[in-house]
Amino acid sequence: MVTGSTIYWRLRLVTTPQEAQYLTIATMSRIAGVFCCLILSVVAAGAETQGQSSYIVHVAPAHAPRSSRPRLLVRAYTSFLRDTLPASIWHPAPRVLYSYAHAATGFAARLTKVQAAHLESQPSVLAVVPDEMLQPHTTLTPSFLGLSDSSGLLPASSGAKDVVIGLIDSGVYPKNRASFVADPSLGQPPSKFRGSCVTNPSFNASLYCNNKLVGAKYFLDGYEAATGPLDETQESRSPLDTEGHGTHTASTAAGSAAPDASFFNYAKGRATGMAPGARITAYKACWKNGCTDSDILAAFDAAIADGVDVISFSIGANGQAPKFYRDSTAIGTFRAVRKGIVVSASAGNAGPGEFTAVNIAPWILTVGASTVNRQFPATVVLGNGETFTGTSIYAGVPLPESKIPLVYGGDVGSRFCEAGKLIARLVAGKIVLCEPGVNARAGKGEAVKLAGGAGAILAGTKEFGEQALTSAHVLPATAITFPDAERVKRYISTQTRPVATIVFDGTVIGKTPSSPRMASFSSRGPNLHAPMILKPDVTAPGVDILAAWTGESSPSGLDSDKRRVQYNIISGTSMSCPHVSGIAALLRQAHPDWSPAAIKSALMTTASNMDNSREIIKDMSTGKASTPFMRGAGHVDPNRALDPGLVYDAGADDYISFLCALGFTTEQISVFATDGLAADCSKRSRVSAGDFNYPAFSVVFRSTNEQITQRRVVRNVGSNNVGVTYTANITVPAGVRVTVKPQKLQFTATQQTQEYEVTFATQRVASVTEKYSFGSVVWSDGEHMVTSPVAIILPAASQVAVM
Ligand SMILES: *[C@@H]1O[C@H](CO)[C@@H](O)[C@H](O)[C@H]1NC(C)=O
Ligand SMILES: *[C@@H]1O[C@H](CO)[C@@H](O)[C@H](O)[C@H]1NC(C)=O
């Protein structure tokens, strides 16, 4: 049956030699083949030319030149450098790559280490941060999210036609893509939008840009400075997406309805973005090997100047989240949020370990990834009759029903099934079982095919538990879970003539397994830098998502794969993020007066913790109930977010006070604070970081006899505004006592605010050996349920919760 629209974004496959190399040396063990891109981010952006590398220089606002013209600013910063750097260290001469006026105050430049150090020592300079290379973090159905043309958020917001969503990503591929065709009912973009499409021989704006795709720009200076001149036989010096990720995310967020979308009949149905009326503007800052901070910051700068309403950011730091004041994403997003722009960002694909979430500043809407009720089963049938259901979107000629010989990669030259290592004589005509790691998943299938193999079975990693990862294989292949692979291995090792076949079952939509379930790869909390702020914030569909794809590269990411597709099916928090961006756009249109924090609050307090079997959403890595450190406040529920009852609001001043409470210095805070915001913490009333008005509670206990109070303010945004009373209902986490004061909140008018406080106290039972425990605070007026998750970090864990 029709699946509704599907959209997806997946993580990029590891295809380039650099990436493959990085994977080998770094975290490959935790990367289950597919998710390479996200996780492996870092190719250092610092290719050094003449001892120079790229830095982002944050300049104290009082010393910053002012101009609305970027070219004049670049010139002014060049003079600034000339005035600031002594002649003795001037050579090789620095080169300014970008000036920043909106997303940050300062510039990016090529500098020597000595020049950078000298600048950092100047009072006029707040920070000099090496430019790092980040990586894109790689949909399902509006119907799964309850979006309907006839009722709820979608009609209430007219599809968000007055809203512009900016996607900072790998560009957009609009050629012959239904997702980027402007519906005739769409008028001109809103007049406050000042963006535009660049036009050049590779990207003809008059052909591609319309009332749907209203802007397209690209940012390349930081990338070229780091990696050398762009290889234009491989990539396009234009906003054109030659990779696929940006096209996928853009169509997920706001793609026009495409009536008959599928990937070779998989996931067939009507595909539409979450906000089908919203306008798309693409800021291409990601290239073959990643995205540099300097290009990303330039993209934020342009998006703020262009007047977008929502920014969708499916990109993340590689490895640990950087400290807020050294994190270009935290800085650019702060400036955007201050301008009223909602920023939704992917949490990362570095799960299932704790403290892996990135994009974790409190002003960012941080999105984890979970499954939908759709699967692509491809079942391994062994000679002894055992069957193991895997997952695959292989689209070619299937294997014969009769079973054929089955071998283990480790017995035929390469347990990882690496190209050139498999021994053709031992592989020909057989199915090969491959271990995860080292090379990309589709690459394992390709290697087996090259060696003359007939099929492949890809084993999952132990830490991914119940999750196997879907790929667009180039030969009959499926991926099975780690425990299932262990049994297949045992079968191989105990049989003299092991045989098997793989049966491809196409697209199956149903109630089992339960959905949503948290993806094993979805990055998790606690928050590395501010453990009192729960992260991620919410979860949304990010596993096996169908959405538009580029015509310039294959769906598998393999160069040898000559297929070109309109739609592709991929996975990652990169895919869940634009779902939430699109939903935020709908809320922005429905409630033009809501701040980014209010929109975020509405999404969080109405999110669902339950799956379709009425149990707590499960975690695929363990098969057990997930926690708020995985799912945040839960799975977004767009229709309920339209009418949340109460919101927890916050603005730029609150964020600065929060940074003060974290103990940041004035200099560090000045990187965020712009005109009108006092960066001097001594001039602000002292607050505790735990009092930051977040729609969730995360409480860090350092001893077994401690009491912590957190304060909150809620605003009545309910339509029922006269004499409404909300009552608190607490689900108490194990190991603590919880009291709420007052227990009732009365509102006599809409927009009225009320304060309350929650006191958490550790119980003096020494028996609590758990690191974490969880509960909730729910305010209800009988009509709305305003739910906040509670996460308790117990003393056994708080030593790790570094701050
Ligand atoms: C761009 O497309 C327009 C409309 O089809 C066409 O008239 C124009 O010649 C094209 N420009 C270039 C540079 O190809
Ligand atoms: C409080 O929440 C619990 C758990 O969800 C529920 O069983 C109970 O009925 C609620 N109590 C009130 C007074 O709403």
mmCIF file of N, CA and C in Angstrom, residues 686-736:
data_model
loop_
_atom_site.group_PDB
_atom_site.id
_atom_site.type_symbol
_atom_site.label_atom_id
_atom_site.label_comp_id
_atom_site.label_asym_id
_atom_site.label_seq_id
_atom_site.Cartn_x
_atom_site.Cartn_y
_atom_site.Cartn_z
ATOM 1 N N ARG A 686 22.639 36.781 39.636
ATOM 2 C CA ARG A 686 23.198 35.440 39.656
ATOM 3 C C ARG A 686 22.096 34.401 39.600
ATOM 4 N N VAL A 687 22.230 33.492 38.686
ATOM 5 C CA VAL A 687 21.276 32.393 38.622
ATOM 6 C C VAL A 687 22.081 31.108 38.629
ATOM 7 N N SER A 688 21.426 30.036 38.948
ATOM 8 C CA SER A 688 22.082 28.743 38.880
ATOM 9 C C SER A 688 21.776 28.151 37.496
ATOM 10 N N ALA A 689 22.756 27.453 36.941
ATOM 11 C CA ALA A 689 22.559 26.905 35.593
ATOM 12 C C ALA A 689 21.343 25.984 35.554
ATOM 13 N N GLY A 690 21.070 25.321 36.685
ATOM 14 C CA GLY A 690 19.921 24.413 36.751
ATOM 15 C C GLY A 690 18.590 25.146 36.671
ATOM 16 N N ASP A 691 18.612 26.476 36.917
ATOM 17 C CA ASP A 691 17.376 27.261 36.841
ATOM 18 C C ASP A 691 17.072 27.722 35.428
ATOM 19 N N PHE A 692 17.971 27.451 34.494
ATOM 20 C CA PHE A 692 17.681 27.865 33.121
ATOM 21 C C PHE A 692 16.328 27.268 32.719
ATOM 22 N N ASN A 693 15.496 28.102 32.093
ATOM 23 C CA ASN A 693 14.089 27.723 31.883
ATOM 24 C C ASN A 693 13.919 26.694 30.768
ATOM 25 N N TYR A 694 14.476 25.502 30.998
ATOM 26 C CA TYR A 694 14.425 24.439 29.991
ATOM 27 C C TYR A 694 13.178 23.594 30.191
ATOM 28 N N PRO A 695 12.595 23.067 29.103
ATOM 29 C CA PRO A 695 11.388 22.242 29.235
ATOM 30 C C PRO A 695 11.728 20.808 29.660
ATOM 31 N N ALA A 696 12.812 20.629 30.367
ATOM 32 C CA ALA A 696 13.227 19.303 30.827
ATOM 33 C C ALA A 696 14.069 19.521 32.073
ATOM 34 N N PHE A 697 14.209 18.477 32.880
ATOM 35 C CA PHE A 697 15.043 18.566 34.080
ATOM 36 C C PHE A 697 16.173 17.558 33.981
ATOM 37 N N SER A 698 17.373 18.030 34.211
ATOM 38 C CA SER A 698 18.501 17.130 34.321
ATOM 39 C C SER A 698 19.236 17.586 35.565
ATOM 40 N N VAL A 699 19.426 16.685 36.502
ATOM 41 C CA VAL A 699 19.911 17.064 37.826
ATOM 42 C C VAL A 699 21.156 16.243 38.145
ATOM 43 N N VAL A 700 22.246 16.939 38.440
ATOM 44 C CA VAL A 700 23.507 16.254 38.702
ATOM 45 C C VAL A 700 23.774 16.234 40.204
ATOM 46 N N PHE A 701 23.772 15.067 40.813
ATOM 47 C CA PHE A 701 24.118 14.931 42.228
ATOM 48 C C PHE A 701 25.575 14.522 42.374
ATOM 49 N N ARG A 702 26.266 15.213 43.264
ATOM 50 C CA ARG A 702 27.664 14.883 43.480
ATOM 51 C C ARG A 702 27.864 14.106 44.775
ATOM 52 N N SER A 703 26.868 14.094 45.656
ATOM 53 C CA SER A 703 26.995 13.301 46.877
ATOM 54 C C SER A 703 25.663 12.607 47.175
ATOM 55 N N THR A 704 25.701 11.660 48.124
ATOM 56 C CA THR A 704 24.492 10.888 48.429
ATOM 57 C C THR A 704 23.581 11.625 49.398
ATOM 58 N N ASN A 705 23.984 12.812 49.813
ATOM 59 C CA ASN A 705 23.140 13.566 50.738
ATOM 60 C C ASN A 705 23.066 15.004 50.264
ATOM 61 N N GLU A 706 22.243 15.203 49.279
ATOM 62 C CA GLU A 706 22.245 16.498 48.625
ATOM 63 C C GLU A 706 20.829 16.855 48.203
ATOM 64 N N GLN A 707 20.557 18.142 48.185
ATOM 65 C CA GLN A 707 19.231 18.613 47.776
ATOM 66 C C GLN A 707 19.419 19.691 46.724
ATOM 67 N N ILE A 708 18.728 19.575 45.601
ATOM 68 C CA ILE A 708 18.891 20.540 44.510
ATOM 69 C C ILE A 708 17.524 21.051 44.081
ATOM 70 N N THR A 709 17.393 22.367 44.040
ATOM 71 C CA THR A 709 16.124 22.961 43.608
ATOM 72 C C THR A 709 16.316 23.618 42.242
ATOM 73 N N GLN A 710 15.391 23.377 41.347
ATOM 74 C CA GLN A 710 15.428 24.037 40.031
ATOM 75 C C GLN A 710 14.120 24.806 39.833
ATOM 76 N N ARG A 711 14.242 26.029 39.338
ATOM 77 C CA ARG A 711 13.073 26.895 39.155
ATOM 78 C C ARG A 711 12.689 26.994 37.685
ATOM 79 N N ARG A 712 11.409 27.153 37.447
ATOM 80 C CA ARG A 712 10.906 27.271 36.080
ATOM 81 C C ARG A 712 9.785 28.305 36.020
ATOM 82 N N VAL A 713 9.586 28.852 34.807
ATOM 83 C CA VAL A 713 8.485 29.776 34.545
ATOM 84 C C VAL A 713 7.728 29.248 33.336
ATOM 85 N N VAL A 714 6.413 29.129 33.473
ATOM 86 C CA VAL A 714 5.615 28.673 32.336
ATOM 87 C C VAL A 714 4.636 29.762 31.929
ATOM 88 N N ARG A 715 4.392 29.822 30.617
ATOM 89 C CA ARG A 715 3.456 30.820 30.093
ATOM 90 C C ARG A 715 2.247 30.118 29.507
ATOM 91 N N ASN A 716 1.077 30.650 29.827
ATOM 92 C CA ASN A 716 -0.161 30.055 29.334
ATOM 93 C C ASN A 716 -0.391 30.469 27.877
ATOM 94 N N VAL A 717 -0.317 29.529 26.975
ATOM 95 C CA VAL A 717 -0.590 29.845 25.569
ATOM 96 C C VAL A 717 -1.842 29.104 25.110
ATOM 97 N N GLY A 718 -2.589 28.595 26.082
ATOM 98 C CA GLY A 718 -3.805 27.847 25.754
ATOM 99 C C GLY A 718 -4.902 28.768 25.264
ATOM 100 N N SER A 719 -5.782 28.207 24.482
ATOM 101 C CA SER A 719 -6.891 29.006 23.966
ATOM 102 C C SER A 719 -7.917 29.225 25.081
ATOM 103 N N ASN A 720 -7.994 28.232 25.988
ATOM 104 C CA ASN A 720 -8.879 28.359 27.141
ATOM 105 C C ASN A 720 -8.164 29.210 28.175
ATOM 106 N N ASN A 721 -8.429 30.505 28.155
ATOM 107 C CA ASN A 721 -7.557 31.372 28.923
ATOM 108 C C ASN A 721 -8.161 31.931 30.204
ATOM 109 N N VAL A 722 -9.372 31.655 30.479
ATOM 110 C CA VAL A 722 -9.961 32.215 31.701
ATOM 111 C C VAL A 722 -10.061 31.134 32.764
ATOM 112 N N GLY A 723 -9.398 31.357 33.859
ATOM 113 C CA GLY A 723 -9.544 30.486 35.016
ATOM 114 C C GLY A 723 -9.124 29.058 34.769
ATOM 115 N N VAL A 724 -7.936 28.873 34.198
ATOM 116 C CA VAL A 724 -7.479 27.505 33.984
ATOM 117 C C VAL A 724 -6.479 27.144 35.087
ATOM 118 N N THR A 725 -6.621 25.932 35.613
ATOM 119 C CA THR A 725 -5.734 25.479 36.686
ATOM 120 C C THR A 725 -4.981 24.237 36.241
ATOM 121 N N TYR A 726 -3.678 24.311 36.344
ATOM 122 C CA TYR A 726 -2.837 23.153 36.034
ATOM 123 C C TYR A 726 -2.384 22.497 37.328
ATOM 124 N N THR A 727 -2.421 21.155 37.356
ATOM 125 C CA THR A 727 -1.990 20.402 38.528
ATOM 126 C C THR A 727 -0.780 19.559 38.163
ATOM 127 N N ALA A 728 0.176 19.502 39.099
ATOM 128 C CA ALA A 728 1.402 18.744 38.837
ATOM 129 C C ALA A 728 1.216 17.273 39.152
ATOM 130 N N ASN A 729 1.761 16.441 38.317
ATOM 131 C CA ASN A 729 1.799 14.998 38.558
ATOM 132 C C ASN A 729 3.233 14.541 38.313
ATOM 133 N N ILE A 730 3.857 14.018 39.359
ATOM 134 C CA ILE A 730 5.279 13.669 39.274
ATOM 135 C C ILE A 730 5.450 12.163 39.186
ATOM 136 N N THR A 731 6.246 11.708 38.273
ATOM 137 C CA THR A 731 6.720 10.322 38.332
ATOM 138 C C THR A 731 8.121 10.401 38.920
ATOM 139 N N VAL A 732 8.275 9.885 40.136
ATOM 140 C CA VAL A 732 9.505 10.088 40.906
ATOM 141 C C VAL A 732 10.596 9.114 40.444
ATOM 142 N N PRO A 733 11.761 9.631 40.079
ATOM 143 C CA PRO A 733 12.869 8.750 39.688
ATOM 144 C C PRO A 733 13.380 7.952 40.898
ATOM 145 N N ALA A 734 13.861 6.770 40.662
ATOM 146 C CA ALA A 734 14.416 5.944 41.729
ATOM 147 C C ALA A 734 15.570 6.663 42.408
ATOM 148 N N GLY A 735 15.660 6.541 43.733
ATOM 149 C CA GLY A 735 16.813 7.063 44.456
ATOM 150 C C GLY A 735 16.695 8.502 44.889
ATOM 151 N N VAL A 736 15.630 9.183 44.527
ATOM 152 C CA VAL A 736 15.472 10.579 44.947
ATOM 153 C C VAL A 736 14.055 10.836 45.466
#
